[in-house]
Coordinates of C-alpha atoms and ligand atoms in Angstrom, one line a residue:
X1 CA 0.0 0.0 0.0
X2 CA 1.5 3.4 -1.0
X3 CA 1.0 6.9 0.3
X4 CA -2.0 7.5 -2.0
X5 CA -3.8 4.4 -0.9
X6 CA -3.3 5.1 2.8
X7 CA -4.5 8.7 2.3
X8 CA -7.6 7.5 0.5
X9 CA -8.3 5.0 3.4
X10 CA -7.9 7.8 5.9
X11 CA -10.3 10.1 4.0
X12 CA -12.9 7.4 3.7
X13 CA -12.5 6.5 7.4
X14 CA -11.6 2.9 6.3
X15 CA -8.2 3.2 7.9
X16 CA -8.0 1.3 11.2
X17 CA -6.5 3.3 14.0
X18 CA -4.5 1.9 16.9
X19 CA -3.6 3.8 20.1
X20 CA -0.8 2.3 22.2
X21 CA -1.0 3.5 25.8
X22 CA -4.6 4.3 27.0
X23 CA -3.8 6.8 29.7
X24 CA -4.6 10.6 30.2
X25 CA -3.5 11.2 26.6
X26 CA -4.4 8.0 24.7
X27 CA -7.9 7.4 25.9
X28 CA -9.3 10.9 24.9
X29 CA -7.5 10.6 21.6
X30 CA -8.9 7.2 20.9
X31 CA -12.4 8.4 21.7
X32 CA -11.9 11.4 19.4
X33 CA -10.8 9.2 16.5
X34 CA -13.7 6.9 17.1
X35 CA -16.1 9.9 17.1
X36 CA -14.7 10.9 13.8
X37 CA -15.8 7.6 12.4
X38 CA -12.7 5.4 12.6
X39 CA -12.5 1.9 14.0
X40 CA -10.1 2.3 16.9
X41 CA -8.3 -0.3 19.0
X42 CA -6.8 0.9 22.2
X43 CA -3.8 -1.2 23.3
X44 CA -2.5 -1.2 26.8
X45 CA -0.4 -3.5 29.0
X46 CA -2.7 -2.7 31.9
X47 CA -5.6 -5.3 31.9
X48 CA -7.7 -3.2 34.2
X49 CA -7.7 -0.2 31.8
X50 CA -8.6 -2.5 28.9
X51 CA -11.5 -4.1 30.9
X52 CA -12.8 -0.7 31.9
X53 CA -12.8 0.5 28.3
X54 CA -14.6 -2.6 27.0
X55 CA -17.2 -2.2 29.9
X56 CA -17.7 1.4 28.9
X57 CA -16.2 2.8 32.1
X58 CA -14.0 5.8 32.0
X59 CA -11.0 6.2 34.4
X60 CA -10.0 9.7 33.1
X61 CA -11.8 12.8 34.2
X62 CA -12.1 14.4 30.8
X63 CA -13.9 11.4 29.2
X64 CA -17.4 10.3 30.2
X65 CA -18.7 6.8 30.5
X66 CA -21.4 7.8 28.0
X67 CA -18.8 8.8 25.4
X68 CA -16.9 5.5 25.7
X69 CA -20.1 3.4 25.7
X70 CA -21.4 5.2 22.7
X71 CA -18.3 4.3 20.7
X72 CA -18.1 0.8 22.0
X73 CA -21.8 0.2 21.1
X74 CA -21.2 1.6 17.6
X75 CA -18.4 -0.9 17.2
X76 CA -15.8 1.9 16.7
X77 CA -13.8 1.4 19.9
X78 CA -12.3 -1.6 21.7
X79 CA -9.6 -2.2 24.2
X80 CA -7.0 -5.0 24.0
X81 CA -3.7 -6.1 25.5
X82 CA -2.8 -8.1 22.4
X83 CA -0.3 -6.4 20.1
X84 CA -1.1 -8.8 17.3
X85 CA -3.9 -6.5 16.4
X86 CA -1.2 -4.2 15.0
X87 CA -1.1 -6.4 11.9
X88 CA -4.5 -5.1 11.0
X89 CA -3.9 -1.4 12.0
X90 CA -3.2 1.2 9.4
X91 CA -2.4 4.2 11.7
X92 CA -0.8 3.7 15.1
X93 CA -0.3 6.4 17.6
X94 CA 2.0 5.9 20.6
X95 CA 1.1 7.6 23.9
X96 CA 3.2 5.8 26.5
X97 CA 4.8 7.4 29.5
X98 CA 8.1 9.2 29.3
X99 CA 9.3 9.6 33.0
X100 CA 12.7 10.4 34.4
X101 CA 15.1 8.0 35.9
X102 CA 16.3 8.6 39.5
X103 CA 19.3 10.4 38.0
X104 CA 16.8 12.7 36.2
X105 CA 17.9 11.4 32.8
X106 CA 15.1 10.5 30.3
X107 CA 13.6 7.0 30.6
X108 CA 12.5 6.2 27.1
X109 CA 12.1 2.5 27.8
X110 CA 8.3 2.6 27.4
X111 CA 8.8 4.1 23.9
X112 CA 11.4 1.5 23.0
X113 CA 9.1 -1.3 24.2
X114 CA 6.1 0.0 22.2
X115 CA 8.3 0.5 19.2
X116 CA 9.5 -3.1 19.3
X117 CA 5.9 -4.3 19.2
X118 CA 5.2 -2.1 16.2
X119 CA 8.5 -3.0 14.4
X120 CA 7.7 -6.7 14.7
X121 CA 4.4 -6.1 12.9
X122 CA 5.3 -3.2 10.6
X123 CA 3.6 -3.5 7.2
X124 CA 3.5 -1.5 4.0
X125 CA 1.4 1.7 4.2
X126 CA 1.5 1.8 8.0
X127 CA 1.6 5.3 9.6
X128 CA 3.3 5.5 13.0
X129 CA 3.0 8.6 15.1
X130 CA 4.8 9.2 18.4
X131 CA 2.9 11.5 20.8
X132 CA 4.9 10.9 24.0
X133 CA 6.8 14.0 25.1
X134 CA 10.5 13.4 24.5
X135 CA 13.8 15.0 23.5
X136 CA 14.4 16.4 20.0
X137 CA 15.7 13.6 17.8
X138 CA 13.9 10.6 19.4
X139 CA 11.7 9.8 16.4
X140 CA 14.6 10.1 14.0
X141 CA 17.4 8.5 16.1
X142 CA 15.5 5.8 18.0
X143 CA 12.3 5.0 16.1
X144 CA 13.5 5.3 12.5
X145 CA 16.5 3.0 12.6
X146 CA 14.5 0.2 14.3
X147 CA 11.7 0.5 11.7
X148 CA 14.1 0.7 8.8
X149 CA 15.8 -2.5 10.0
X150 CA 12.7 -4.4 8.7
X151 CA 13.8 -3.5 5.1
X152 CA 10.9 -1.1 4.6
X153 CA 11.6 2.6 3.7
X154 CA 10.2 5.6 5.5
X155 CA 8.2 8.0 3.4
X156 CA 7.6 5.3 0.8
X157 CA 6.7 2.0 2.5
X158 CA 5.7 3.4 5.9
X159 CA 5.2 6.8 7.3
X160 CA 6.7 8.1 10.6
X161 CA 5.9 11.3 12.4
X162 CA 5.9 13.1 15.8
X163 CA 2.9 15.0 17.1
X164 CA 3.0 16.4 20.6
X165 CA 0.1 16.0 22.9
X166 CA -1.2 19.2 24.4
X167 CA -4.0 17.9 26.6
X168 CA -4.7 20.0 29.7
X169 CA -6.5 17.7 32.1
X170 CA -9.6 19.3 33.6
X171 CA -9.7 22.2 31.1
X172 CA -13.3 22.5 29.9
X173 CA -12.6 25.0 27.1
X174 CA -9.7 23.3 25.4
X175 CA -9.8 19.6 24.7
X176 CA -8.4 17.1 22.1
X177 CA -10.8 18.3 19.3
X178 CA -10.3 22.1 19.5
X179 CA -6.6 22.3 20.6
X180 CA -4.4 22.9 17.5
X181 CA -2.2 19.9 16.8
X182 CA 1.4 20.2 15.7
X183 CA 2.7 17.5 13.3
X184 CA 6.2 16.9 11.9
X185 CA 7.2 14.0 9.7
X186 CA 10.5 12.2 9.2
X187 CA 10.0 13.0 5.5
X188 CA 7.5 15.5 3.9
X189 CA 5.3 12.5 2.8
X190 CA 5.3 11.2 6.3
X191 CA 4.2 14.6 7.6
X192 CA 1.4 14.8 5.0
X193 CA -0.1 11.4 5.9
X194 CA 0.1 12.2 9.6
X195 CA -1.5 15.6 9.2
X196 CA -4.2 14.1 7.1
X197 CA -5.1 11.6 9.8
X198 CA -5.3 14.3 12.6
X199 CA -7.3 16.7 10.4
X200 CA -10.1 14.1 10.4
X201 CA -10.4 14.3 14.2
X202 CA -8.9 17.7 15.3
X203 CA -10.1 21.1 14.1
X204 CA -6.7 22.7 13.4
X205 CA -3.5 20.9 12.3
X206 CA -0.2 22.8 12.3
X207 CA 2.3 21.1 10.0
X208 CA 6.0 21.8 10.8
X209 CA 9.2 21.0 8.9
X210 CA 10.2 17.8 10.6
X211 CA 9.7 15.5 13.6
X212 CA 12.6 17.1 15.4
X213 CA 10.9 20.5 15.2
X214 CA 7.6 19.0 16.5
X215 CA 9.5 17.5 19.4
X216 CA 11.2 20.8 20.2
X217 CA 7.9 22.8 20.0
X218 CA 6.4 20.7 22.9
X219 CA 9.6 21.3 25.0
X220 CA 9.5 25.0 24.3
X221 CA 5.9 25.1 25.5
X222 CA 6.6 23.3 28.7
X223 CA 9.9 25.0 29.4
X224 CA 8.1 28.3 28.9
X225 CA 5.7 27.4 31.7
X226 CA 8.4 26.0 34.0
X227 CA 10.6 29.1 33.7
X228 CA 7.8 31.6 34.1
X229 CA 6.4 29.7 37.2
X230 CA 10.0 29.7 38.6
X231 CA 10.2 33.4 38.0
X232 CA 7.0 34.1 39.8
X233 CA 8.0 31.7 42.6
X234 CA 11.2 33.7 43.0
X235 CA 9.1 36.9 43.1
X236 CA 7.1 35.3 45.9
X237 CA 10.2 34.6 47.9
X238 CA 11.4 38.2 47.2
X239 CA 8.0 39.7 48.3
X240 CA 8.2 37.5 51.4
X241 CA 11.5 39.2 52.3
X242 CA 10.1 42.6 51.5
X243 CA 7.0 42.1 53.6
X244 CA 4.7 42.4 50.5
X245 CA 1.9 40.2 49.4
X246 CA 2.9 38.7 46.0
X247 CA -0.8 38.1 45.0
X248 CA -1.5 41.8 45.1
X249 CA 1.6 42.6 43.1
X250 CA 0.7 40.1 40.3
X251 CA -3.0 41.1 40.1
X252 CA -2.1 44.7 39.8
X253 CA 0.7 44.0 37.2
X254 CA -1.8 42.0 35.2
X255 CA -3.9 45.1 34.6
X256 CA -1.2 46.2 32.1
X257 CA -3.0 45.5 28.8
X258 CA 0.1 44.5 26.9
X259 CA 3.6 43.0 27.5
X260 CA 2.7 41.1 30.8
X261 CA 1.2 37.7 31.2
X262 CA 0.4 36.6 34.8
X263 CA 1.8 33.4 36.2
X264 CA 1.1 32.5 39.8
X265 CA 3.3 31.1 42.5
X266 CA 2.6 27.9 44.4
X267 CA 3.9 25.1 46.5
X268 CA 5.9 23.6 43.7
X269 CA 5.4 22.0 40.3
X270 CA 3.4 18.8 39.8
X271 CA 2.0 16.5 37.1
X272 CA 3.5 14.4 34.4
X273 CA 4.7 17.3 32.2
X274 CA 6.1 20.5 33.6
X275 CA 8.4 19.1 36.3
X276 CA 9.7 16.4 33.9
X277 CA 9.8 17.5 30.3
X278 CA 12.3 20.3 30.5
X279 CA 14.8 17.8 31.8
X280 CA 14.5 15.9 28.6
X281 CA 15.7 19.0 26.8
X282 CA 18.5 19.8 29.2
X283 CA 19.7 16.1 29.0
X284 CA 19.8 16.2 25.2
X285 CA 21.8 19.5 25.3
X286 CA 24.3 18.1 27.8
X287 CA 25.1 15.4 25.2
X288 CA 25.8 18.3 22.8
X289 CA 28.0 20.0 25.3
X290 CA 25.6 22.8 26.1
X291 CA 24.2 23.6 29.5
X292 CA 20.5 24.8 29.4
X293 CA 20.9 27.3 32.3
X294 CA 17.3 28.6 32.5
X295 CA 15.9 25.1 32.7
X296 CA 18.2 24.1 35.5
X297 CA 17.7 27.3 37.5
X298 CA 13.9 27.0 37.1
X299 CA 14.0 23.4 38.4
X300 CA 16.1 24.5 41.4
X301 CA 13.7 27.3 42.4
X302 CA 10.5 25.3 41.7
X303 CA 11.8 22.3 43.7
X304 CA 12.6 24.6 46.6
X305 CA 9.0 25.7 47.0
X306 CA 7.8 22.8 49.2
X307 CA 10.6 23.8 51.6
X308 CA 9.3 27.3 51.6
X309 CA 5.8 26.0 52.5
X310 CA 7.4 24.1 55.3
X311 CA 9.1 27.2 56.6
X312 CA 5.7 29.0 56.5
X313 CA 4.2 26.2 58.6
X314 CA 7.1 26.4 61.0
X315 CA 6.4 30.2 61.4
X316 CA 2.6 29.6 61.7
X317 CA 3.2 27.1 64.5
X318 CA 5.9 29.3 66.1
X319 CA 3.3 32.1 66.5
X320 CA 1.3 29.6 68.7
X321 CA 4.5 28.6 70.6
X322 CA 4.4 25.2 69.1
X323 CA 6.9 23.0 67.4
X324 CA 6.3 21.1 64.2
X325 CA 7.1 17.9 66.1
X326 CA 3.9 16.6 67.6
X327 CA 1.7 19.2 65.9
X328 CA -1.4 18.1 64.0
X329 CA -1.4 19.4 60.4
X330 CA -4.1 19.1 57.8
X331 CA -3.1 19.3 54.2
X332 CA -5.9 20.5 52.0
X333 CA -5.6 19.2 48.4
X334 CA -3.1 16.6 47.4
X335 CA -3.8 16.5 43.6
X336 CA -1.2 18.5 41.7
X337 CA -3.9 20.6 40.1
X338 CA -7.2 22.2 41.0
X339 CA -10.3 20.0 40.5
X340 CA -8.3 16.9 39.2
X341 CA -7.5 13.7 40.9
X342 CA -3.9 13.4 39.5
X343 CA -1.3 13.2 42.3
X344 CA 1.7 12.4 40.0
X345 CA 4.7 14.5 41.1
X346 CA 2.3 16.6 43.3
X347 CA 4.1 19.0 45.6
X348 CA 1.7 18.1 48.3
X349 CA 3.5 14.8 48.6
X350 CA 6.8 16.7 49.2
X351 CA 5.1 18.9 51.8
X352 CA 3.6 15.9 53.5
X353 CA 7.0 14.1 53.6
X354 CA 8.9 17.2 54.9
X355 CA 6.3 17.7 57.7
X356 CA 6.4 14.0 58.7
X357 CA 10.2 13.9 58.7
X358 CA 10.0 16.7 61.3
X359 CA 7.5 14.8 63.5
X360 CA 4.2 16.4 62.5
X361 CA 1.1 14.2 62.6
X362 CA -0.3 14.9 59.1
X363 CA -3.8 14.2 57.7
X364 CA -5.1 15.3 54.3
X365 CA -8.4 16.2 52.8
X366 CA -9.0 16.0 49.1
X367 CA -12.5 15.4 47.6
X368 CA -10.9 14.1 44.4
X369 CA -8.4 11.7 46.0
X370 CA -10.1 9.4 48.5
X371 CA -6.9 7.4 49.2
X372 CA -3.2 8.1 48.7
X373 CA -2.1 4.7 47.6
X374 CA 1.6 5.3 47.4
X375 CA 1.7 7.0 50.8
X376 CA 1.3 5.0 53.9
X377 CA -0.5 6.4 56.9
X378 CA 2.3 4.9 59.1
X379 CA 0.9 1.4 59.6
X380 CA 1.3 0.4 55.9
X381 CA -2.2 1.1 54.9
X382 CA -2.8 3.9 52.4
X383 CA -3.6 7.4 53.8
X384 CA -7.3 8.3 53.4
X385 CA -8.8 11.7 52.9
X386 CA -10.4 12.9 56.2
X387 CA -13.9 14.5 56.1
X388 CA -13.9 18.3 56.2
X389 CA -16.1 19.3 59.1
X390 CA -15.8 22.2 61.5
X391 CA -15.2 19.8 64.4
X392 CA -12.4 18.1 62.5
X393 CA -10.8 21.3 61.4
X394 CA -10.7 22.5 65.0
X395 CA -8.6 19.5 65.9
X396 CA -5.6 20.6 63.9
X397 CA -2.9 23.1 64.9
X398 CA -2.5 24.2 61.3
X399 CA -4.3 23.8 58.0
X400 CA -2.2 24.1 54.8
X401 CA -4.0 24.8 51.5
X402 CA -1.8 23.1 48.9
X403 CA -4.3 22.6 46.1
X404 CA -7.2 25.1 45.8
X405 CA -10.0 22.7 44.7
X406 CA -13.3 24.4 43.9
X407 CA -16.4 23.6 46.0
X408 CA -14.5 23.9 49.4
X409 CA -15.9 26.2 52.1
X410 CA -12.7 28.1 52.8
X411 CA -14.5 30.5 55.1
X412 CA -15.5 27.5 57.3
X413 CA -11.9 26.3 57.2
X414 CA -10.5 29.7 58.3
X415 CA -13.3 30.2 60.9
X416 CA -12.4 26.9 62.6
X417 CA -8.6 26.8 62.2
X418 CA -6.0 28.1 64.5
X419 CA -3.9 29.2 61.6
X420 CA -4.0 28.6 57.8
X421 CA -1.1 28.5 55.4
X422 CA -2.5 29.4 52.0
X423 CA -0.1 28.6 49.1
X424 CA -2.7 29.3 46.4
X425 CA -4.5 32.5 47.5
X426 CA -7.6 30.3 47.9
X427 CA -8.7 32.5 50.8
X428 CA -8.8 35.8 48.8
X429 CA -12.0 37.7 49.4
X430 CA -13.0 36.0 52.6
X431 CA -14.9 38.2 55.0
X432 CA -13.5 37.0 58.3
X433 CA -10.3 35.7 59.8
X434 CA -7.7 37.2 57.5
X435 CA -5.4 37.6 60.5
X436 CA -5.3 33.8 60.8
X437 CA -4.1 33.3 57.2
X438 CA -0.4 33.2 56.2
X439 CA -0.1 33.4 52.5
X440 CA 2.8 32.3 50.3
Ligands
NAD501 N1 -1.1 13.8 31.1 C1 -0.9 14.9 30.4 O1 -1.5 15.9 30.8 C2 0.0 15.0 29.2 C3 0.0 16.1 28.4 C4 0.8 16.3 27.3 C5 1.7 15.2 27.0 N2 1.8 14.1 27.8 C6 2.7 13.1 27.5 O2 2.0 12.0 26.9 C7 2.6 10.7 27.2 C8 1.6 9.8 27.9 O3 1.2 10.4 29.2 P1 -0.1 10.0 30.0 O4 -0.3 11.1 31.0 O5 -1.2 9.6 29.0 O6 0.5 8.7 30.7 P2 -0.4 7.6 31.5 O7 0.5 7.0 32.5 O8 -1.7 8.2 31.9 O9 -0.7 6.5 30.4 C9 0.2 5.8 29.7 C10 -0.4 4.4 29.5 O10 0.6 3.7 28.7 C11 0.5 2.3 29.1 N3 1.8 1.7 28.7 C12 3.0 1.8 29.2 N4 3.9 1.1 28.4 C13 3.2 0.5 27.4 C14 3.5 -0.3 26.4 N5 4.7 -0.7 26.1 N6 2.5 -0.8 25.6 C15 1.2 -0.4 25.8 N7 0.8 0.4 26.8 C16 1.8 0.9 27.6 C17 0.3 2.4 30.6 O11 -0.2 1.2 31.1 C18 -0.6 3.6 30.7 O12 -2.0 3.2 30.7 C19 3.8 11.1 28.1 O13 4.9 11.2 27.3 C20 3.5 12.5 28.6 O14 4.6 13.2 28.9 C21 0.9 14.0 28.9

């Protein structure tokens, strides 16, 4: 099958789509392709995810059960753990994790493992797109050589491209369909086939010159956030020294109608992207004998923020003539982001650890995270979210707002707390108890 045939199959929705890795990125993407009329197979190593998909149950906040069920019932979506299905797939999109090793070097082993499964079943006319965030050069230096080993030629026998995922979990305005999608191919023909596929399911496709550019674009986007968050975190530390409230400074600066974009400080970075992705770029640059100074400085400042929160808690307790050791502290919000349940890399976990190491007795409340599976309550069992009642809140020496989930009665929390450390400005506009609140 040549480029023309695969393009015709895509236009006619006769191309079969496979998505490898059905997580935060893969599941919404698979559903979007299915909604566009393609037959989609979602492949994952995790049997529970596959079972949930086939039972029409969503495990991702941005996708509803109804959406999955609708596509399953229409025969357009199915989950599987069997990579043999790839033999029947025309277009495969890889959305596997790209974490860091303990040494903070990229761990692309998930990509390599998914690639191996594809390479063993590569066939003429197949389109392969990598979506996992990674360093510039991965598609060309890691994917291409393995696929070429089969004897097939990129741009002629198969098509290879990179298209970064831009999903913003919990964002109601911007989702898979209406967020513009950058696509860069290994060859121009590869880019064209990949762009054609995405244009069937996504409103705007942004073709770029090559896969390496597409990889770099994602890292620019995330480095931009990491560096700006670090800048504003440093401004928060500076304001603290100057006895100024950083939130007032930012809000007023943001009234400038041009040349200023507000970023907000917080307890540290969280999630699967911003704390991790810039390290992919700085690692690659180290191999090219270049030190990415902004990235490293931003990481240093951002990773200091949980320690700054700890020092705020120490101050808050000190005002009550109490030590951290033995004090009861309530952490409010353990997800890394407002109104989501994702605790990956959450700074709340760092704050929790730092407090415990100093002997505090810590509980947490998070309406989105009923149990913290990776964090033990001390006896080996997972920590569980405590209910947020006035009587409960009165039992703590300090409440720390780490994630500003909506739907929480912050006035009630302040009314019943001895002292509140607010790292997100969640208590802005409260009528009573401002003297009990210590802001970041
Ligand atoms: N979550 C986000 O907001 C977001 C946003 C933009 C980009 N990304 C990037 O997208 C990629 C995926 O992230 P995610 O958040 O969806 O991860 P995730 O952990 O939610 O999902 C990844 C899935 O891949 C599966 N998997 C792992 N190895 C596999 C293999 N060899 N074969 C089949 N399945 C395999 C896992 O079981 C898991 O279900 C990462 O590179 C991430 O950096 C994530």
